[in-house]
CSV table of C-alpha atoms in Angstrom, one decimal:
chain,number,residue,atom,x,y,z
A,445,GLN,CA,70.1,-64.5,142.2
A,446,VAL,CA,69.9,-64.0,138.4
A,447,GLN,CA,72.2,-61.5,136.8
A,448,LEU,CA,73.2,-60.5,133.3
A,449,VAL,CA,76.5,-59.2,132.7
A,450,GLU,CA,77.5,-57.7,129.2
A,451,SER,CA,80.8,-57.0,127.9
A,452,GLY,CA,82.4,-56.1,124.6
A,453,GLY,CA,81.4,-52.4,124.2
A,454,GLY,CA,83.7,-49.7,123.3
A,455,LEU,CA,84.6,-47.0,120.6
A,456,VAL,CA,85.0,-48.0,116.9
A,457,GLN,CA,85.2,-46.1,113.8
A,458,PRO,CA,82.6,-46.2,111.2
A,459,GLY,CA,82.5,-49.4,109.2
A,460,GLY,CA,84.2,-51.2,112.1
A,461,SER,CA,83.1,-54.2,114.1
A,462,LEU,CA,82.5,-55.2,117.6
A,463,THR,CA,81.0,-58.3,119.2
A,464,LEU,CA,79.0,-58.0,122.5
A,465,SER,CA,78.8,-60.8,124.9
A,466,CYS,CA,76.1,-61.5,127.7
A,467,ALA,CA,76.8,-64.1,130.4
A,468,VAL,CA,73.6,-65.0,132.7
A,469,SER,CA,74.5,-66.2,136.0
A,470,GLY,CA,72.6,-67.9,138.7
A,471,ASN,CA,70.6,-71.2,139.0
A,472,ILE,CA,69.0,-71.4,135.8
A,473,ALA,CA,66.6,-74.1,134.9
A,474,PHE,CA,65.3,-72.8,131.8
A,475,MET,CA,65.4,-69.7,129.8
A,476,TYR,CA,63.3,-69.1,126.7
A,477,GLY,CA,64.4,-65.9,124.9
A,478,MET,CA,67.4,-63.7,124.8
A,479,GLY,CA,68.1,-60.4,123.1
A,480,TRP,CA,69.8,-57.1,122.7
A,481,TYR,CA,68.1,-53.7,123.0
A,482,ARG,CA,69.7,-50.1,122.7
A,483,GLN,CA,69.1,-46.8,123.9
A,484,ALA,CA,70.4,-43.6,122.4
A,485,PRO,CA,70.6,-40.2,124.4
A,486,GLY,CA,67.1,-38.7,124.2
A,487,LYS,CA,65.6,-41.9,122.7
A,488,GLN,CA,63.4,-44.7,124.0
A,489,ARG,CA,65.0,-48.3,124.3
A,490,GLU,CA,64.5,-50.1,121.2
A,491,LEU,CA,65.0,-53.6,119.9
A,492,VAL,CA,67.9,-54.7,118.1
A,493,ALA,CA,67.6,-58.5,117.9
A,494,THR,CA,66.1,-61.4,119.8
A,495,ILE,CA,66.7,-65.2,119.7
A,496,THR,CA,64.7,-68.0,121.0
A,497,ARG,CA,66.0,-71.3,122.6
A,498,SER,CA,65.7,-72.9,119.3
A,499,SER,CA,67.7,-70.3,117.7
A,500,SER,CA,64.6,-68.4,115.9
A,501,ARG,CA,66.1,-64.9,115.3
A,502,ASN,CA,64.4,-61.4,114.8
A,503,TYR,CA,66.1,-58.2,114.0
A,504,ALA,CA,65.0,-54.7,113.7
A,505,ASP,CA,65.2,-53.5,110.2
A,506,SER,CA,68.0,-51.0,110.9
A,507,VAL,CA,70.4,-53.8,111.6
A,508,LYS,CA,69.5,-56.5,109.3
A,509,GLY,CA,72.5,-57.8,107.1
A,510,ARG,CA,75.0,-56.1,109.6
A,511,PHE,CA,74.2,-57.7,112.9
A,512,THR,CA,74.1,-61.3,113.9
A,513,ILE,CA,72.7,-62.8,117.2
A,514,SER,CA,73.7,-66.1,118.4
A,515,ARG,CA,73.3,-68.0,121.8
A,516,ASP,CA,75.0,-70.8,123.6
A,517,ASN,CA,72.5,-72.4,125.7
A,518,GLY,CA,74.9,-74.5,127.5
A,519,LYS,CA,76.7,-71.5,128.7
A,520,ASN,CA,73.5,-69.4,129.2
A,521,ALA,CA,75.1,-66.6,127.0
A,522,VAL,CA,74.1,-64.4,124.0
A,523,TYR,CA,76.3,-62.7,121.6
A,524,LEU,CA,75.8,-59.8,119.2
A,525,GLN,CA,78.3,-59.4,116.2
A,526,MET,CA,77.9,-56.2,114.6
A,527,ASN,CA,79.5,-55.4,111.4
A,528,SER,CA,79.6,-52.4,109.3
A,529,LEU,CA,78.8,-49.9,112.2
A,530,LYS,CA,77.4,-46.6,111.7
A,531,PRO,CA,77.3,-43.5,113.9
A,532,GLU,CA,73.6,-44.1,114.4
A,533,ASP,CA,74.4,-47.4,116.0
A,534,THR,CA,75.8,-45.2,119.0
A,535,ALA,CA,74.0,-46.2,122.2
A,536,VAL,CA,73.8,-48.2,125.4
A,537,TYR,CA,73.3,-51.7,124.5
A,538,TYR,CA,71.4,-53.9,126.9
A,539,CYS,CA,71.2,-57.7,127.2
A,540,HIS,CA,67.7,-59.3,127.9
A,541,ALA,CA,66.5,-62.6,129.0
A,542,ASP,CA,62.8,-63.5,129.1
A,543,SER,CA,60.8,-66.4,130.6
A,544,VAL,CA,63.7,-67.4,132.8
A,545,ILE,CA,63.0,-70.1,135.5
A,546,SER,CA,65.6,-70.3,138.3
A,547,TYR,CA,66.1,-71.9,141.7
A,548,SER,CA,66.8,-70.3,144.8
A,549,GLY,CA,67.5,-73.2,147.1
A,550,SER,CA,64.7,-75.6,146.4
A,551,ALA,CA,62.4,-73.0,145.6
A,552,GLN,CA,61.4,-72.4,141.9
A,553,ARG,CA,61.3,-68.7,140.8
A,554,GLY,CA,59.6,-67.5,137.6
A,555,PRO,CA,59.2,-67.2,134.7
A,556,ASN,CA,60.7,-63.7,135.0
A,557,ASP,CA,62.5,-61.4,132.7
A,558,TYR,CA,65.9,-59.9,133.5
A,559,TRP,CA,67.9,-57.1,132.3
A,560,GLY,CA,71.7,-56.4,132.0
A,561,GLN,CA,73.3,-53.2,133.2
A,562,GLY,CA,74.2,-52.1,129.6
A,563,THR,CA,77.5,-51.6,127.8
A,564,GLN,CA,78.2,-48.4,125.7
A,565,VAL,CA,78.8,-48.7,122.0
A,566,THR,CA,80.0,-45.6,120.3
A,567,VAL,CA,80.7,-45.3,116.6
A,568,SER,CA,82.8,-42.3,115.7
A,569,SER,CA,85.8,-41.2,113.8
């Protein structure tokens, strides 16, 4: 069973920093892309940043220059370093893994996409 578990959210003052982590568990054979999305109250979920297995990165315009996404393929983990946080960054942040091939016993599953449960980030003074 593939599971994504986020950590690192919390309350931070404007201008502060946070680092989000996401660990993917399960019998993973291959995982192409990983990323972070966020959803603020009353708004649709939006892309924050993505990273491919070869570390090609893509960022939303609103976070370019402030956020950095990275991944550790050996640990099946993805990270989001968030600097210069603004109140408008307040949202639930979700980890996403796409094109995941896993094994259940000897049976191959996928490729499938998976989501984490989300972690709250609040930027407020």
